[in-house]
């Protein structure tokens, strides 16, 4: 997997230009998944087709910072103010985990980078006091 920080420019074939593209995950030669300020975009460079995914559940935040597709084809993303999210593409459903690293309570924190190591996601935050959390993808819980 190749990670790269993107500028604020957007390819011209996207269906709706987001205010900002934060990060991309290049899952294949022509497939790019973008974390944007207006949802997650799955872009196919060969066909020019772009699919935008937004979590439309009540009170949900669609401003994403980091994104990647795991070996099972699930899309994981960190959001500004809504914890981490998993997008199950087979049913087009979002799952959200809001967390507080200090207390373990479900609170909104700003997750930043996500790295996968086996069945664990290592998640950093923008708050140095909160540090790094480890999320187990098999139990769907923080360790």
JSON list of C-alpha atoms in Angstrom, two decimals:
[
{"chain": "A", "resi": 1, "resn": "UNK", "atom": "CA", "xyz": [0.00, 0.00, 0.00]},
{"chain": "A", "resi": 2, "resn": "UNK", "atom": "CA", "xyz": [1.28, 3.43, -0.89]},
{"chain": "A", "resi": 3, "resn": "UNK", "atom": "CA", "xyz": [0.39, 6.49, 1.20]},
{"chain": "A", "resi": 4, "resn": "UNK", "atom": "CA", "xyz": [0.71, 9.99, -0.12]},
{"chain": "A", "resi": 5, "resn": "UNK", "atom": "CA", "xyz": [-0.38, 13.41, 1.11]},
{"chain": "A", "resi": 6, "resn": "UNK", "atom": "CA", "xyz": [-2.43, 15.25, -1.50]},
{"chain": "A", "resi": 7, "resn": "UNK", "atom": "CA", "xyz": [-2.75, 18.92, -2.28]},
{"chain": "A", "resi": 8, "resn": "UNK", "atom": "CA", "xyz": [-6.06, 20.74, -2.45]},
{"chain": "A", "resi": 9, "resn": "UNK", "atom": "CA", "xyz": [-6.35, 20.08, -6.18]},
{"chain": "A", "resi": 10, "resn": "UNK", "atom": "CA", "xyz": [-8.94, 17.60, -7.42]},
{"chain": "A", "resi": 11, "resn": "UNK", "atom": "CA", "xyz": [-9.04, 15.52, -10.63]},
{"chain": "A", "resi": 12, "resn": "UNK", "atom": "CA", "xyz": [-11.55, 17.07, -13.06]},
{"chain": "A", "resi": 13, "resn": "UNK", "atom": "CA", "xyz": [-13.69, 13.96, -13.44]},
{"chain": "A", "resi": 14, "resn": "UNK", "atom": "CA", "xyz": [-14.94, 13.82, -9.83]},
{"chain": "A", "resi": 15, "resn": "UNK", "atom": "CA", "xyz": [-18.73, 14.20, -9.58]},
{"chain": "A", "resi": 16, "resn": "UNK", "atom": "CA", "xyz": [-18.57, 17.06, -7.10]},
{"chain": "A", "resi": 17, "resn": "UNK", "atom": "CA", "xyz": [-15.42, 18.86, -6.15]},
{"chain": "A", "resi": 18, "resn": "UNK", "atom": "CA", "xyz": [-14.80, 18.63, -2.39]},
{"chain": "A", "resi": 19, "resn": "UNK", "atom": "CA", "xyz": [-13.32, 21.55, -0.51]},
{"chain": "A", "resi": 20, "resn": "UNK", "atom": "CA", "xyz": [-10.24, 19.49, 0.29]},
{"chain": "A", "resi": 21, "resn": "UNK", "atom": "CA", "xyz": [-8.71, 16.08, -0.40]},
{"chain": "A", "resi": 22, "resn": "UNK", "atom": "CA", "xyz": [-6.82, 14.95, 2.67]},
{"chain": "A", "resi": 23, "resn": "UNK", "atom": "CA", "xyz": [-5.38, 11.55, 1.79]},
{"chain": "A", "resi": 24, "resn": "UNK", "atom": "CA", "xyz": [-5.64, 8.75, -0.73]},
{"chain": "A", "resi": 25, "resn": "UNK", "atom": "CA", "xyz": [-5.15, 5.00, -0.73]},
{"chain": "A", "resi": 26, "resn": "UNK", "atom": "CA", "xyz": [-4.06, 3.55, -4.05]},
{"chain": "A", "resi": 27, "resn": "UNK", "atom": "CA", "xyz": [-5.63, 0.09, -3.95]},
{"chain": "A", "resi": 28, "resn": "UNK", "atom": "CA", "xyz": [-4.66, -0.81, -7.49]},
{"chain": "A", "resi": 29, "resn": "UNK", "atom": "CA", "xyz": [-3.05, 0.65, -10.57]},
{"chain": "A", "resi": 30, "resn": "UNK", "atom": "CA", "xyz": [-6.13, 2.68, -11.50]},
{"chain": "A", "resi": 31, "resn": "UNK", "atom": "CA", "xyz": [-8.21, 2.64, -8.29]},
{"chain": "A", "resi": 32, "resn": "UNK", "atom": "CA", "xyz": [-7.86, 5.46, -5.78]},
{"chain": "A", "resi": 33, "resn": "UNK", "atom": "CA", "xyz": [-9.86, 5.98, -2.59]},
{"chain": "A", "resi": 34, "resn": "UNK", "atom": "CA", "xyz": [-9.93, 9.59, -1.42]},
{"chain": "A", "resi": 35, "resn": "UNK", "atom": "CA", "xyz": [-10.62, 10.96, 2.05]},
{"chain": "A", "resi": 36, "resn": "UNK", "atom": "CA", "xyz": [-12.20, 14.36, 1.48]},
{"chain": "A", "resi": 37, "resn": "UNK", "atom": "CA", "xyz": [-13.98, 17.12, 3.34]},
{"chain": "A", "resi": 38, "resn": "UNK", "atom": "CA", "xyz": [-17.22, 15.93, 1.73]},
{"chain": "A", "resi": 39, "resn": "UNK", "atom": "CA", "xyz": [-17.18, 12.13, 1.99]},
{"chain": "A", "resi": 40, "resn": "UNK", "atom": "CA", "xyz": [-15.15, 9.18, 0.74]},
{"chain": "A", "resi": 41, "resn": "UNK", "atom": "CA", "xyz": [-14.60, 8.95, -3.01]},
{"chain": "A", "resi": 42, "resn": "UNK", "atom": "CA", "xyz": [-13.80, 5.67, -4.77]},
{"chain": "A", "resi": 43, "resn": "UNK", "atom": "CA", "xyz": [-12.25, 6.75, -8.09]},
{"chain": "A", "resi": 44, "resn": "UNK", "atom": "CA", "xyz": [-11.46, 4.47, -11.04]},
{"chain": "A", "resi": 45, "resn": "UNK", "atom": "CA", "xyz": [-8.84, 6.15, -13.22]},
{"chain": "A", "resi": 46, "resn": "UNK", "atom": "CA", "xyz": [-9.42, 3.80, -16.16]},
{"chain": "A", "resi": 47, "resn": "UNK", "atom": "CA", "xyz": [-13.15, 4.44, -16.52]},
{"chain": "A", "resi": 48, "resn": "UNK", "atom": "CA", "xyz": [-13.29, 7.89, -14.93]},
{"chain": "A", "resi": 49, "resn": "UNK", "atom": "CA", "xyz": [-16.11, 6.69, -12.68]},
{"chain": "A", "resi": 50, "resn": "UNK", "atom": "CA", "xyz": [-16.20, 8.11, -9.18]},
{"chain": "A", "resi": 51, "resn": "UNK", "atom": "CA", "xyz": [-18.51, 6.92, -6.41]},
{"chain": "A", "resi": 52, "resn": "UNK", "atom": "CA", "xyz": [-19.05, 9.18, -3.42]},
{"chain": "A", "resi": 53, "resn": "UNK", "atom": "CA", "xyz": [-19.92, 7.64, -0.06]},
{"chain": "A", "resi": 54, "resn": "UNK", "atom": "CA", "xyz": [-21.40, 9.73, 2.74]},
{"chain": "A", "resi": 55, "resn": "UNK", "atom": "CA", "xyz": [-22.69, 8.60, 6.12]},
{"chain": "A", "resi": 56, "resn": "UNK", "atom": "CA", "xyz": [-26.23, 9.98, 6.19]},
{"chain": "A", "resi": 57, "resn": "UNK", "atom": "CA", "xyz": [-27.07, 8.83, 9.72]},
{"chain": "A", "resi": 58, "resn": "UNK", "atom": "CA", "xyz": [-28.24, 11.54, 12.10]},
{"chain": "A", "resi": 59, "resn": "UNK", "atom": "CA", "xyz": [-25.49, 13.82, 13.39]},
{"chain": "A", "resi": 60, "resn": "UNK", "atom": "CA", "xyz": [-22.81, 12.09, 11.35]},
{"chain": "A", "resi": 61, "resn": "UNK", "atom": "CA", "xyz": [-19.66, 13.88, 10.16]},
{"chain": "A", "resi": 62, "resn": "UNK", "atom": "CA", "xyz": [-18.45, 13.36, 6.57]},
{"chain": "A", "resi": 63, "resn": "UNK", "atom": "CA", "xyz": [-15.13, 15.22, 6.83]},
{"chain": "A", "resi": 64, "resn": "UNK", "atom": "CA", "xyz": [-12.44, 12.53, 6.50]},
{"chain": "A", "resi": 65, "resn": "UNK", "atom": "CA", "xyz": [-8.74, 12.75, 7.15]},
{"chain": "A", "resi": 66, "resn": "UNK", "atom": "CA", "xyz": [-7.23, 9.31, 6.43]},
{"chain": "A", "resi": 67, "resn": "UNK", "atom": "CA", "xyz": [-8.53, 6.35, 4.44]},
{"chain": "A", "resi": 68, "resn": "UNK", "atom": "CA", "xyz": [-7.47, 2.88, 3.32]},
{"chain": "A", "resi": 69, "resn": "UNK", "atom": "CA", "xyz": [-8.97, -0.38, 2.03]},
{"chain": "A", "resi": 70, "resn": "UNK", "atom": "CA", "xyz": [-8.07, -3.49, 4.01]},
{"chain": "A", "resi": 71, "resn": "UNK", "atom": "CA", "xyz": [-7.43, -7.00, 2.65]},
{"chain": "A", "resi": 72, "resn": "UNK", "atom": "CA", "xyz": [-11.17, -7.83, 3.07]},
{"chain": "A", "resi": 73, "resn": "UNK", "atom": "CA", "xyz": [-12.18, -4.89, 0.90]},
{"chain": "A", "resi": 74, "resn": "UNK", "atom": "CA", "xyz": [-13.56, -2.81, 3.76]},
{"chain": "A", "resi": 75, "resn": "UNK", "atom": "CA", "xyz": [-12.84, 0.91, 3.69]},
{"chain": "A", "resi": 76, "resn": "UNK", "atom": "CA", "xyz": [-11.61, 2.42, 6.96]},
{"chain": "A", "resi": 77, "resn": "UNK", "atom": "CA", "xyz": [-11.48, 6.15, 7.53]},
{"chain": "A", "resi": 78, "resn": "UNK", "atom": "CA", "xyz": [-10.76, 8.63, 10.29]},
{"chain": "A", "resi": 79, "resn": "UNK", "atom": "CA", "xyz": [-13.02, 11.63, 10.54]},
{"chain": "A", "resi": 80, "resn": "UNK", "atom": "CA", "xyz": [-12.84, 15.05, 12.11]},
{"chain": "A", "resi": 81, "resn": "UNK", "atom": "CA", "xyz": [-15.05, 14.76, 15.17]},
{"chain": "A", "resi": 82, "resn": "UNK", "atom": "CA", "xyz": [-16.64, 11.37, 14.52]},
{"chain": "A", "resi": 83, "resn": "UNK", "atom": "CA", "xyz": [-13.93, 8.83, 15.46]},
{"chain": "A", "resi": 84, "resn": "UNK", "atom": "CA", "xyz": [-13.22, 6.06, 12.95]},
{"chain": "A", "resi": 85, "resn": "UNK", "atom": "CA", "xyz": [-15.59, 4.58, 10.43]},
{"chain": "A", "resi": 86, "resn": "UNK", "atom": "CA", "xyz": [-15.75, 1.38, 8.43]},
{"chain": "A", "resi": 87, "resn": "UNK", "atom": "CA", "xyz": [-17.62, 1.34, 5.14]},
{"chain": "A", "resi": 88, "resn": "UNK", "atom": "CA", "xyz": [-18.94, -2.10, 4.22]},
{"chain": "A", "resi": 89, "resn": "UNK", "atom": "CA", "xyz": [-19.12, -1.82, 0.43]},
{"chain": "A", "resi": 90, "resn": "UNK", "atom": "CA", "xyz": [-21.22, -4.98, 0.03]},
{"chain": "A", "resi": 91, "resn": "UNK", "atom": "CA", "xyz": [-24.18, -3.30, 1.78]},
{"chain": "A", "resi": 92, "resn": "UNK", "atom": "CA", "xyz": [-23.03, 0.35, 1.53]},
{"chain": "A", "resi": 93, "resn": "UNK", "atom": "CA", "xyz": [-23.27, 0.82, 5.27]},
{"chain": "A", "resi": 94, "resn": "UNK", "atom": "CA", "xyz": [-21.08, 2.82, 7.64]},
{"chain": "A", "resi": 95, "resn": "UNK", "atom": "CA", "xyz": [-20.11, 1.65, 11.13]},
{"chain": "A", "resi": 96, "resn": "UNK", "atom": "CA", "xyz": [-18.80, 4.29, 13.53]},
{"chain": "A", "resi": 97, "resn": "UNK", "atom": "CA", "xyz": [-16.68, 4.05, 16.66]},
{"chain": "A", "resi": 98, "resn": "UNK", "atom": "CA", "xyz": [-16.40, 7.23, 18.68]},
{"chain": "A", "resi": 99, "resn": "UNK", "atom": "CA", "xyz": [-13.89, 7.05, 21.48]},
{"chain": "A", "resi": 100, "resn": "UNK", "atom": "CA", "xyz": [-11.95, 8.77, 24.22]},
{"chain": "A", "resi": 101, "resn": "UNK", "atom": "CA", "xyz": [-8.47, 7.36, 24.66]},
{"chain": "A", "resi": 102, "resn": "UNK", "atom": "CA", "xyz": [-8.14, 8.43, 28.30]},
{"chain": "A", "resi": 103, "resn": "UNK", "atom": "CA", "xyz": [-11.45, 7.16, 29.67]},
{"chain": "A", "resi": 104, "resn": "UNK", "atom": "CA", "xyz": [-12.71, 4.69, 27.11]},
{"chain": "A", "resi": 105, "resn": "UNK", "atom": "CA", "xyz": [-15.99, 6.61, 26.90]},
{"chain": "A", "resi": 106, "resn": "UNK", "atom": "CA", "xyz": [-17.72, 7.13, 23.60]},
{"chain": "A", "resi": 107, "resn": "UNK", "atom": "CA", "xyz": [-16.79, 10.70, 22.80]},
{"chain": "A", "resi": 108, "resn": "UNK", "atom": "CA", "xyz": [-15.86, 12.57, 19.65]},
{"chain": "A", "resi": 109, "resn": "UNK", "atom": "CA", "xyz": [-12.11, 12.82, 19.20]},
{"chain": "A", "resi": 110, "resn": "UNK", "atom": "CA", "xyz": [-10.15, 13.73, 16.14]},
{"chain": "A", "resi": 111, "resn": "UNK", "atom": "CA", "xyz": [-8.56, 10.62, 14.72]},
{"chain": "A", "resi": 112, "resn": "UNK", "atom": "CA", "xyz": [-5.78, 11.26, 12.23]},
{"chain": "A", "resi": 113, "resn": "UNK", "atom": "CA", "xyz": [-3.62, 8.54, 10.65]},
{"chain": "A", "resi": 114, "resn": "UNK", "atom": "CA", "xyz": [-4.65, 4.87, 10.55]},
{"chain": "A", "resi": 115, "resn": "UNK", "atom": "CA", "xyz": [-2.20, 2.03, 9.97]},
{"chain": "A", "resi": 116, "resn": "UNK", "atom": "CA", "xyz": [-3.16, -1.66, 9.85]},
{"chain": "A", "resi": 117, "resn": "UNK", "atom": "CA", "xyz": [-1.00, -4.35, 11.47]},
{"chain": "A", "resi": 118, "resn": "UNK", "atom": "CA", "xyz": [-2.64, -7.75, 11.17]},
{"chain": "A", "resi": 119, "resn": "UNK", "atom": "CA", "xyz": [-6.07, -7.55, 12.82]},
{"chain": "A", "resi": 120, "resn": "UNK", "atom": "CA", "xyz": [-5.28, -4.25, 14.53]},
{"chain": "A", "resi": 121, "resn": "UNK", "atom": "CA", "xyz": [-5.66, -0.65, 13.45]},
{"chain": "A", "resi": 122, "resn": "UNK", "atom": "CA", "xyz": [-3.22, 1.78, 15.03]},
{"chain": "A", "resi": 123, "resn": "UNK", "atom": "CA", "xyz": [-4.84, 5.20, 15.18]},
{"chain": "A", "resi": 124, "resn": "UNK", "atom": "CA", "xyz": [-3.18, 8.49, 16.01]},
{"chain": "A", "resi": 125, "resn": "UNK", "atom": "CA", "xyz": [-4.97, 11.66, 17.03]},
{"chain": "A", "resi": 126, "resn": "UNK", "atom": "CA", "xyz": [-4.27, 15.33, 16.56]},
{"chain": "A", "resi": 127, "resn": "UNK", "atom": "CA", "xyz": [-4.17, 15.77, 20.35]},
{"chain": "A", "resi": 128, "resn": "UNK", "atom": "CA", "xyz": [-0.74, 14.78, 21.75]},
{"chain": "A", "resi": 129, "resn": "UNK", "atom": "CA", "xyz": [-2.30, 13.99, 25.15]},
{"chain": "A", "resi": 130, "resn": "UNK", "atom": "CA", "xyz": [-4.59, 11.38, 23.59]},
{"chain": "A", "resi": 131, "resn": "UNK", "atom": "CA", "xyz": [-1.79, 9.66, 21.69]},
{"chain": "A", "resi": 132, "resn": "UNK", "atom": "CA", "xyz": [-2.36, 6.38, 19.86]},
{"chain": "A", "resi": 133, "resn": "UNK", "atom": "CA", "xyz": [-5.15, 3.83, 20.25]},
{"chain": "A", "resi": 134, "resn": "UNK", "atom": "CA", "xyz": [-5.31, 0.27, 18.97]},
{"chain": "A", "resi": 135, "resn": "UNK", "atom": "CA", "xyz": [-8.57, -1.03, 17.48]},
{"chain": "A", "resi": 136, "resn": "UNK", "atom": "CA", "xyz": [-9.13, -4.78, 17.04]},
{"chain": "A", "resi": 137, "resn": "UNK", "atom": "CA", "xyz": [-10.98, -5.40, 13.75]},
{"chain": "A", "resi": 138, "resn": "UNK", "atom": "CA", "xyz": [-12.09, -8.90, 14.81]},
{"chain": "A", "resi": 139, "resn": "UNK", "atom": "CA", "xyz": [-13.75, -7.82, 18.07]},
{"chain": "A", "resi": 140, "resn": "UNK", "atom": "CA", "xyz": [-14.62, -4.30, 16.86]},
{"chain": "A", "resi": 141, "resn": "UNK", "atom": "CA", "xyz": [-13.28, -2.78, 20.06]},
{"chain": "A", "resi": 142, "resn": "UNK", "atom": "CA", "xyz": [-10.40, -0.74, 21.35]},
{"chain": "A", "resi": 143, "resn": "UNK", "atom": "CA", "xyz": [-7.70, -2.58, 23.29]}
]
